[in-house]
mmCIF file of C-alpha atoms in Angstrom:
data_model
loop_
_atom_site.group_PDB
_atom_site.id
_atom_site.type_symbol
_atom_site.label_atom_id
_atom_site.label_comp_id
_atom_site.label_asym_id
_atom_site.label_seq_id
_atom_site.Cartn_x
_atom_site.Cartn_y
_atom_site.Cartn_z
ATOM 1 C CA TYR A 1 5.052 -8.601 5.344
ATOM 2 C CA VAL A 2 6.034 -10.978 8.157
ATOM 3 C CA SER A 3 6.241 -14.716 7.542
ATOM 4 C CA THR A 4 5.172 -17.554 9.777
ATOM 5 C CA GLN A 5 7.831 -18.594 12.291
ATOM 6 C CA ARG A 6 10.838 -20.379 10.800
ATOM 7 C CA PRO A 7 12.278 -23.574 12.388
ATOM 8 C CA SER A 8 15.087 -21.420 13.786
ATOM 9 C CA GLY A 9 12.502 -19.428 15.730
ATOM 10 C CA SER A 10 12.923 -16.229 13.687
ATOM 11 C CA PHE A 11 10.588 -14.551 11.201
ATOM 12 C CA ASP A 12 11.260 -13.416 7.650
ATOM 13 C CA ILE A 13 10.377 -9.750 7.068
ATOM 14 C CA VAL A 14 9.757 -7.958 3.765
ATOM 15 C CA PHE A 15 9.332 -4.181 3.787
ATOM 16 C CA PHE A 16 9.350 -1.211 1.419
ATOM 17 C CA THR A 17 11.954 1.529 1.857
ATOM 18 C CA GLY A 18 10.321 4.128 -0.358
ATOM 19 C CA ARG A 19 12.194 3.061 -3.474
ATOM 20 C CA ARG A 20 13.173 -0.604 -3.062
ATOM 21 C CA TRP A 21 11.867 -3.694 -1.337
ATOM 22 C CA ALA A 22 14.092 -5.417 1.218
ATOM 23 C CA LEU A 23 14.120 -8.977 2.586
ATOM 24 C CA THR A 24 15.590 -9.770 5.974
ATOM 25 C CA HIS A 25 14.682 -11.623 9.194
ATOM 26 C CA ALA A 26 14.026 -10.596 12.789
ATOM 27 C CA GLN A 27 17.446 -11.753 14.101
ATOM 28 C CA LEU A 28 19.129 -9.009 12.029
ATOM 29 C CA PHE A 29 17.384 -6.185 13.923
ATOM 30 C CA ASP A 30 19.417 -4.836 16.825
ATOM 31 C CA SER A 31 16.231 -3.774 18.653
ATOM 32 C CA LEU A 32 14.699 -7.257 18.547
ATOM 33 C CA ASP A 33 15.593 -10.308 20.538
ATOM 34 C CA GLY A 34 16.386 -13.214 18.206
ATOM 35 C CA GLY A 35 13.462 -15.159 19.635
ATOM 36 C CA ALA A 36 11.014 -12.249 19.789
ATOM 37 C CA PRO A 37 7.376 -13.314 19.371
ATOM 38 C CA LEU A 38 5.297 -12.106 16.439
ATOM 39 C CA SER A 39 3.391 -9.616 18.625
ATOM 40 C CA GLN A 40 6.630 -7.892 19.647
ATOM 41 C CA ILE A 41 7.853 -7.765 16.053
ATOM 42 C CA ALA A 42 4.554 -6.245 14.888
ATOM 43 C CA LYS A 43 4.677 -3.596 17.625
ATOM 44 C CA PHE A 44 8.269 -2.709 16.710
ATOM 45 C CA LEU A 45 7.559 -2.433 12.976
ATOM 46 C CA LEU A 46 4.424 -0.336 13.491
ATOM 47 C CA ASN A 47 5.684 2.045 16.174
ATOM 48 C CA SER A 48 9.495 2.171 16.216
ATOM 49 C CA PHE A 49 11.035 0.971 12.959
ATOM 50 C CA HIS A 50 12.558 3.455 10.507
ATOM 51 C CA ALA A 51 13.993 2.179 7.225
ATOM 52 C CA TYR A 52 16.978 4.539 7.391
ATOM 53 C CA LEU A 53 17.534 5.323 11.085
ATOM 54 C CA SER A 54 17.002 1.917 12.715
ATOM 55 C CA ASN A 55 19.953 -0.428 13.210
ATOM 56 C CA TYR A 56 19.526 -3.611 11.184
ATOM 57 C CA ARG A 57 20.866 -5.531 8.200
ATOM 58 C CA VAL A 58 19.076 -6.937 5.174
ATOM 59 C CA VAL A 59 19.840 -10.008 3.075
ATOM 60 C CA PHE A 60 18.312 -9.158 -0.288
ATOM 61 C CA VAL A 61 17.361 -5.873 -1.958
ATOM 62 C CA SER A 62 15.117 -5.434 -5.003
ATOM 63 C CA ALA A 63 15.715 -3.283 -8.043
ATOM 64 C CA PRO A 64 14.188 0.219 -7.641
ATOM 65 C CA VAL A 65 10.460 0.572 -8.327
ATOM 66 C CA ASP A 66 10.256 4.324 -8.834
ATOM 67 C CA ALA A 67 6.726 5.729 -9.041
ATOM 68 C CA ASP A 68 5.395 6.418 -12.556
ATOM 69 C CA SER A 69 8.273 4.501 -14.146
ATOM 70 C CA LEU A 70 8.051 1.273 -16.121
ATOM 71 C CA ALA A 71 9.373 -0.562 -13.045
ATOM 72 C CA ASP A 72 6.651 0.811 -10.739
ATOM 73 C CA ALA A 73 5.222 -2.095 -8.719
ATOM 74 C CA ALA A 74 2.791 -2.344 -5.820
ATOM 75 C CA THR A 75 4.162 -5.625 -4.417
ATOM 76 C CA PRO A 76 7.597 -7.300 -4.102
ATOM 77 C CA VAL A 77 6.545 -10.097 -6.476
ATOM 78 C CA ASN A 78 8.230 -10.547 -9.896
ATOM 79 C CA LEU A 79 11.061 -8.083 -9.268
ATOM 80 C CA LYS A 80 14.792 -8.408 -9.784
ATOM 81 C CA TRP A 81 16.512 -9.206 -6.480
ATOM 82 C CA PHE A 82 20.156 -8.782 -5.480
ATOM 83 C CA GLN A 83 22.261 -9.683 -2.494
ATOM 84 C CA ALA A 84 22.601 -6.695 -0.212
ATOM 85 C CA ALA A 85 26.000 -4.997 -0.168
ATOM 86 C CA GLU A 86 27.726 -4.302 3.130
ATOM 87 C CA SER A 87 26.588 -1.022 4.681
ATOM 88 C CA SER A 88 28.977 1.796 5.534
ATOM 89 C CA GLY A 89 27.454 2.258 8.974
ATOM 90 C CA SER A 90 25.089 0.578 11.412
ATOM 91 C CA SER A 91 22.142 2.773 10.401
ATOM 92 C CA ALA A 92 22.909 3.205 6.680
ATOM 93 C CA PHE A 93 20.547 1.282 4.427
ATOM 94 C CA GLN A 94 22.371 -1.348 2.380
ATOM 95 C CA LEU A 95 22.411 -0.960 -1.376
ATOM 96 C CA ALA A 96 22.043 -3.776 -3.880
ATOM 97 C CA ASP A 97 25.128 -5.617 -5.131
ATOM 98 C CA THR A 98 24.078 -5.683 -8.795
ATOM 99 C CA ASN A 99 26.764 -8.281 -9.544
ATOM 100 C CA LYS A 100 24.949 -10.802 -7.356
ATOM 101 C CA GLU A 101 21.421 -11.270 -8.704
ATOM 102 C CA PHE A 102 19.239 -13.968 -7.144
ATOM 103 C CA GLU A 103 15.938 -15.543 -8.094
ATOM 104 C CA VAL A 104 13.486 -14.932 -5.260
ATOM 105 C CA LEU A 105 10.139 -16.763 -5.239
ATOM 106 C CA PHE A 106 7.416 -15.527 -2.902
ATOM 107 C CA LEU A 107 4.788 -18.023 -1.890
ATOM 108 C CA CYS A 108 2.335 -15.110 -1.942
ATOM 109 C CA GLY A 109 2.878 -15.140 -5.713
ATOM 110 C CA THR A 110 0.923 -18.396 -5.906
ATOM 111 C CA CYS A 111 -2.757 -18.969 -5.193
ATOM 112 C CA SER A 112 -4.986 -21.616 -3.703
ATOM 113 C CA ALA A 113 -8.359 -19.947 -4.346
ATOM 114 C CA ASP A 114 -9.838 -17.175 -6.462
ATOM 115 C CA ASP A 115 -9.822 -14.861 -3.440
ATOM 116 C CA ASP A 116 -5.999 -14.876 -3.568
ATOM 117 C CA CYS A 117 -6.125 -13.118 -6.962
ATOM 118 C CA LEU A 118 -6.885 -9.406 -7.201
ATOM 119 C CA PHE A 119 -9.192 -7.579 -9.638
ATOM 120 C CA ASP A 120 -11.446 -10.616 -10.181
ATOM 121 C CA GLY A 121 -8.610 -12.918 -11.272
ATOM 122 C CA THR A 122 -9.153 -16.664 -11.051
ATOM 123 C CA CYS A 123 -6.850 -19.308 -9.571
ATOM 124 C CA VAL A 124 -5.884 -22.032 -12.056
ATOM 125 C CA ASN A 125 -3.299 -24.636 -10.994
ATOM 126 C CA GLU A 126 -1.948 -22.355 -8.234
ATOM 127 C CA THR A 127 -1.460 -19.528 -10.751
ATOM 128 C CA CYS A 128 -3.659 -16.438 -11.032
ATOM 129 C CA ALA A 129 -5.291 -15.981 -14.441
ATOM 130 C CA CYS A 130 -5.941 -12.272 -14.942
ATOM 131 C CA GLY A 131 -8.399 -10.503 -17.210
ATOM 132 C CA ARG A 132 -9.414 -7.011 -18.297
ATOM 133 C CA GLY A 133 -5.824 -6.043 -19.042
ATOM 134 C CA VAL A 134 -4.627 -6.700 -15.474
ATOM 135 C CA THR A 135 -1.156 -8.268 -15.047
ATOM 136 C CA GLY A 136 1.109 -9.503 -12.240
ATOM 137 C CA ALA A 137 1.593 -12.754 -10.360
ATOM 138 C CA ILE A 138 -1.546 -12.151 -8.270
ATOM 139 C CA CYS A 139 -3.234 -9.770 -10.753
ATOM 140 C CA GLU A 140 -2.016 -6.809 -8.726
ATOM 141 C CA VAL A 141 -1.127 -4.468 -11.607
ATOM 142 C CA PRO A 142 -4.197 -2.789 -13.166
ATOM 143 C CA PRO A 143 -3.961 -1.187 -16.648
ATOM 144 C CA ILE A 144 -3.778 2.371 -15.349
ATOM 145 C CA GLY A 145 -2.677 5.161 -17.684
ATOM 146 C CA ASP A 146 -2.726 3.120 -20.890
ATOM 147 C CA GLY A 147 -4.928 5.537 -22.816
ATOM 148 C CA VAL A 148 -8.086 3.414 -22.453
ATOM 149 C CA CYS A 149 -10.867 4.180 -19.960
ATOM 150 C CA ASP A 150 -11.456 1.031 -17.891
ATOM 151 C CA THR A 151 -14.764 1.572 -16.104
ATOM 152 C CA PHE A 152 -13.797 -0.601 -13.108
ATOM 153 C CA LEU A 153 -10.935 1.843 -12.445
ATOM 154 C CA ASN A 154 -13.027 4.969 -13.018
ATOM 155 C CA THR A 155 -12.979 6.011 -9.345
ATOM 156 C CA PRO A 156 -11.094 8.615 -7.275
ATOM 157 C CA GLU A 157 -9.138 5.755 -5.628
ATOM 158 C CA PHE A 158 -7.501 4.965 -8.983
ATOM 159 C CA ASP A 159 -7.325 8.597 -10.152
ATOM 160 C CA TYR A 160 -10.037 7.869 -12.733
ATOM 161 C CA ASP A 161 -7.890 5.182 -14.350
ATOM 162 C CA GLY A 162 -4.789 7.356 -14.135
ATOM 163 C CA GLY A 163 -6.626 10.117 -15.987
ATOM 164 C CA ASP A 164 -7.699 7.872 -18.877
ATOM 165 C CA CYS A 165 -11.398 8.225 -18.048
ATOM 166 C CA CYS A 166 -11.038 12.013 -18.019
ATOM 167 C CA ASN A 167 -8.887 12.495 -21.096
ATOM 168 C CA THR A 168 -10.832 10.085 -23.312
ATOM 169 C CA GLN A 169 -14.211 11.595 -22.408
ATOM 170 C CA GLY A 170 -13.547 15.241 -23.166
ATOM 171 C CA GLY A 171 -12.225 16.174 -19.730
ATOM 172 C CA SER A 172 -8.722 16.695 -18.379
ATOM 173 C CA PHE A 173 -6.756 15.262 -15.460
ATOM 174 C CA SER A 174 -4.698 17.510 -13.184
ATOM 175 C CA ASP A 175 -3.300 17.072 -9.642
ATOM 176 C CA GLY A 176 -5.442 14.008 -8.948
ATOM 177 C CA ALA A 177 -8.664 15.696 -10.069
ATOM 178 C CA CYS A 178 -10.778 14.948 -13.110
ATOM 179 C CA LEU A 179 -11.831 18.268 -14.604
ATOM 180 C CA VAL A 180 -15.037 18.377 -16.642
ATOM 181 C CA PRO A 181 -15.774 21.275 -19.040
ATOM 182 C CA VAL A 182 -18.792 23.306 -17.935
ATOM 183 C CA ASN A 183 -20.055 26.083 -20.203
ATOM 184 C CA VAL A 184 -22.554 28.871 -19.574
ATOM 185 C CA ARG A 185 -23.990 30.378 -22.779
ATOM 186 C CA ILE A 186 -25.836 33.667 -22.642
ATOM 187 C CA GLU A 187 -27.771 35.313 -25.477
ATOM 188 C CA HIS A 188 -28.413 38.936 -24.612
ATOM 189 C CA GLY A 189 -31.714 40.455 -25.508
ATOM 190 C CA SER A 190 -32.939 43.965 -26.106
ATOM 191 C CA ASP A 191 -32.271 45.033 -22.523
ATOM 192 C CA PRO A 192 -29.018 43.299 -21.411
ATOM 193 C CA LEU A 193 -28.593 45.682 -18.493
ATOM 194 C CA ASP A 194 -31.566 44.058 -16.797
ATOM 195 C CA THR A 195 -30.096 40.524 -16.629
ATOM 196 C CA ALA A 196 -27.736 39.040 -14.041
ATOM 197 C CA TRP A 197 -26.369 35.554 -13.336
ATOM 198 C CA SER A 198 -23.918 33.696 -11.104
ATOM 199 C CA LEU A 199 -22.237 30.287 -10.984
ATOM 200 C CA TYR A 200 -21.053 28.788 -7.698
ATOM 201 C CA CYS A 201 -19.215 25.424 -7.649
ATOM 202 C CA GLY A 202 -18.051 23.712 -4.470
ATOM 203 C CA GLY A 203 -19.014 26.821 -2.521
ATOM 204 C CA LYS A 204 -16.654 28.933 -4.641
ATOM 205 C CA LEU A 205 -17.842 31.750 -6.874
ATOM 206 C CA GLU A 206 -16.756 30.961 -10.433
ATOM 207 C CA LYS A 207 -18.436 33.925 -12.110
ATOM 208 C CA GLU A 208 -20.950 36.606 -11.255
ATOM 209 C CA PHE A 209 -22.476 39.167 -13.587
ATOM 210 C CA SER A 210 -24.656 41.985 -12.337
ATOM 211 C CA ALA A 211 -26.567 44.473 -14.442
ATOM 212 C CA GLY A 212 -23.718 46.992 -14.544
ATOM 213 C CA ASP A 213 -21.162 44.451 -15.792
ATOM 214 C CA TYR A 214 -22.595 44.088 -19.292
ATOM 215 C CA SER A 215 -21.378 45.922 -22.367
ATOM 216 C CA THR A 216 -23.144 43.824 -24.965
ATOM 217 C CA GLU A 217 -25.468 44.409 -27.849
ATOM 218 C CA TYR A 218 -28.841 42.917 -28.618
ATOM 219 C CA GLY A 219 -28.594 39.320 -29.823
ATOM 220 C CA GLU A 220 -24.934 38.874 -28.848
ATOM 221 C CA ILE A 221 -24.080 35.300 -27.782
ATOM 222 C CA ILE A 222 -21.227 34.814 -25.297
ATOM 223 C CA ASP A 223 -19.760 31.568 -23.915
ATOM 224 C CA TYR A 224 -18.256 31.396 -20.428
ATOM 225 C CA PRO A 225 -16.214 28.143 -20.183
ATOM 226 C CA TYR A 226 -14.991 26.562 -16.933
ATOM 227 C CA SER A 227 -13.223 23.380 -15.812
ATOM 228 C CA ILE A 228 -14.930 21.899 -12.755
ATOM 229 C CA ALA A 229 -13.747 18.852 -10.787
ATOM 230 C CA THR A 230 -16.026 15.848 -11.094
ATOM 231 C CA GLY A 231 -18.208 15.311 -8.049
ATOM 232 C CA THR A 232 -18.527 19.046 -7.388
ATOM 233 C CA GLU A 233 -21.928 20.508 -6.548
ATOM 234 C CA CYS A 234 -22.721 23.690 -8.467
ATOM 235 C CA ASN A 235 -25.480 26.273 -8.275
ATOM 236 C CA PHE A 236 -26.547 28.454 -11.210
ATOM 237 C CA THR A 237 -28.801 31.513 -10.846
ATOM 238 C CA PHE A 238 -30.197 33.648 -13.675
ATOM 239 C CA GLU A 239 -32.239 36.792 -13.066
ATOM 240 C CA ASN A 240 -34.371 38.961 -15.333
ATOM 241 C CA PRO A 241 -36.731 40.911 -13.090
ATOM 242 C CA ASP A 242 -38.912 42.627 -15.690
ATOM 243 C CA GLY A 243 -39.014 39.735 -18.157
ATOM 244 C CA ILE A 244 -38.973 42.089 -21.139
ATOM 245 C CA ASP A 245 -35.677 41.048 -22.695
ATOM 246 C CA CYS A 246 -35.751 37.302 -21.914
ATOM 247 C CA ALA A 247 -38.701 35.611 -23.543
ATOM 248 C CA GLY A 248 -37.315 33.689 -26.506
ATOM 249 C CA SER A 249 -34.805 31.015 -27.444
ATOM 250 C CA PHE A 250 -31.352 30.993 -29.030
ATOM 251 C CA PHE A 251 -31.027 32.542 -32.484
ATOM 252 C CA SER A 252 -34.574 33.865 -32.305
ATOM 253 C CA ASP A 253 -35.618 37.386 -33.226
ATOM 254 C CA THR A 254 -36.925 38.213 -29.796
ATOM 255 C CA GLY A 255 -35.666 38.136 -26.270
ATOM 256 C CA CYS A 256 -32.640 36.441 -24.745
ATOM 257 C CA THR A 257 -31.968 33.164 -23.007
ATOM 258 C CA PHE A 258 -29.273 31.040 -21.420
ATOM 259 C CA ALA A 259 -28.102 27.421 -21.484
ATOM 260 C CA LEU A 260 -25.725 25.230 -19.475
ATOM 261 C CA SER A 261 -23.669 22.330 -20.805
ATOM 262 C CA VAL A 262 -21.581 19.802 -18.864
ATOM 263 C CA GLY A 263 -18.957 17.794 -20.727
ATOM 264 C CA GLY A 264 -20.279 19.049 -24.054
ATOM 265 C CA ILE A 265 -23.841 17.907 -23.295
ATOM 266 C CA GLN A 266 -26.548 20.521 -22.777
ATOM 267 C CA VAL A 267 -28.248 19.861 -19.456
ATOM 268 C CA PHE A 268 -30.394 22.978 -19.045
ATOM 269 C CA ASP A 269 -32.058 25.279 -21.575
ATOM 270 C CA GLY A 270 -33.558 28.516 -20.356
ATOM 271 C CA SER A 271 -35.723 29.141 -23.427
ATOM 272 C CA ASN A 272 -38.778 28.547 -21.270
ATOM 273 C CA PHE A 273 -37.447 30.738 -18.498
ATOM 274 C CA THR A 274 -40.152 32.408 -16.452
ATOM 275 C CA PRO A 275 -39.050 35.694 -14.794
ATOM 276 C CA PRO A 276 -37.915 36.880 -12.408
ATOM 277 C CA GLN A 277 -35.369 34.161 -11.441
ATOM 278 C CA ALA A 278 -34.139 30.659 -12.299
ATOM 279 C CA ASN A 279 -32.151 28.926 -9.574
ATOM 280 C CA PHE A 280 -31.031 25.309 -9.665
ATOM 281 C CA THR A 281 -28.314 23.036 -8.296
ATOM 282 C CA PHE A 282 -26.518 20.256 -10.183
ATOM 283 C CA ASN A 283 -23.655 17.807 -9.617
ATOM 284 C CA VAL A 284 -20.845 17.417 -12.137
ATOM 285 C CA SER A 285 -19.572 13.850 -12.568
ATOM 286 C CA LEU A 286 -18.248 11.433 -15.135
ATOM 287 C CA SER A 287 -20.549 8.875 -16.694
ATOM 288 C CA ASP A 288 -19.965 5.343 -15.372
ATOM 289 C CA GLU A 289 -20.247 3.934 -18.870
ATOM 290 C CA GLY A 290 -18.002 6.406 -20.686
ATOM 291 C CA GLY A 291 -19.085 9.036 -23.154
ATOM 292 C CA GLY A 292 -21.236 11.775 -21.712
ATOM 293 C CA ARG A 293 -21.947 13.046 -18.239
ATOM 294 C CA LYS A 294 -24.653 12.484 -15.696
ATOM 295 C CA LEU A 295 -26.241 15.013 -13.375
#
């Protein structure tokens, strides 16, 4: 963040170091002329500045805002601020002098219109009024990872509400992906050696059974569970060339069949399967409203 020009001709600069926020001004950068215009400052910060290697001094340093901690913050507003301690070298970043805490008020923490407030907050008497569990001076802190699925955060950008919209809807969250349970259920008929099936998801073969892979008995029901990332396109193929052993439905006295469920909801039933082959494509995704899946 770079302020408007101060009466002295310099500019205040706020930047993030990777763990703390720092407040300084352009005259404390060795690479900048004290009266450098805004365009030159912007070019320097975008192309040349390095928080550790550049030669500069800062005036104030915030408390750490480590990711995934209670202090995690997306903006420098409403943090504890301290006077910066003297650095041990020209390029060593200055630490906070925790004995010298200061109250720092950012004008960006106030509002003049609703557009200044994030996540649909409203501006009331120059203060953002937040809703839907959002907090922060400008409604910048969404309720991510609180165990409740907030549908407005149920997007890849917000990691499906920090995993809440996966975990509370029967899925699981891992490495930024929302994994949805997908299950293939096969009931083998009188001639299991004549059936074959495959499941491809995202172009990757999840499972493939050919005639020689079976060692099952008539009427045996087997589940094949998988965890598939939401948004993945899958293709399921089931083959029974002669049609003799696949002509009934589950738990019937004749034939065999298959079914597919996504997120615990059956989305395809092969009881009306017509030989020799069933082949269809589906997309796995979370429901926008919570509870259930949509294809």
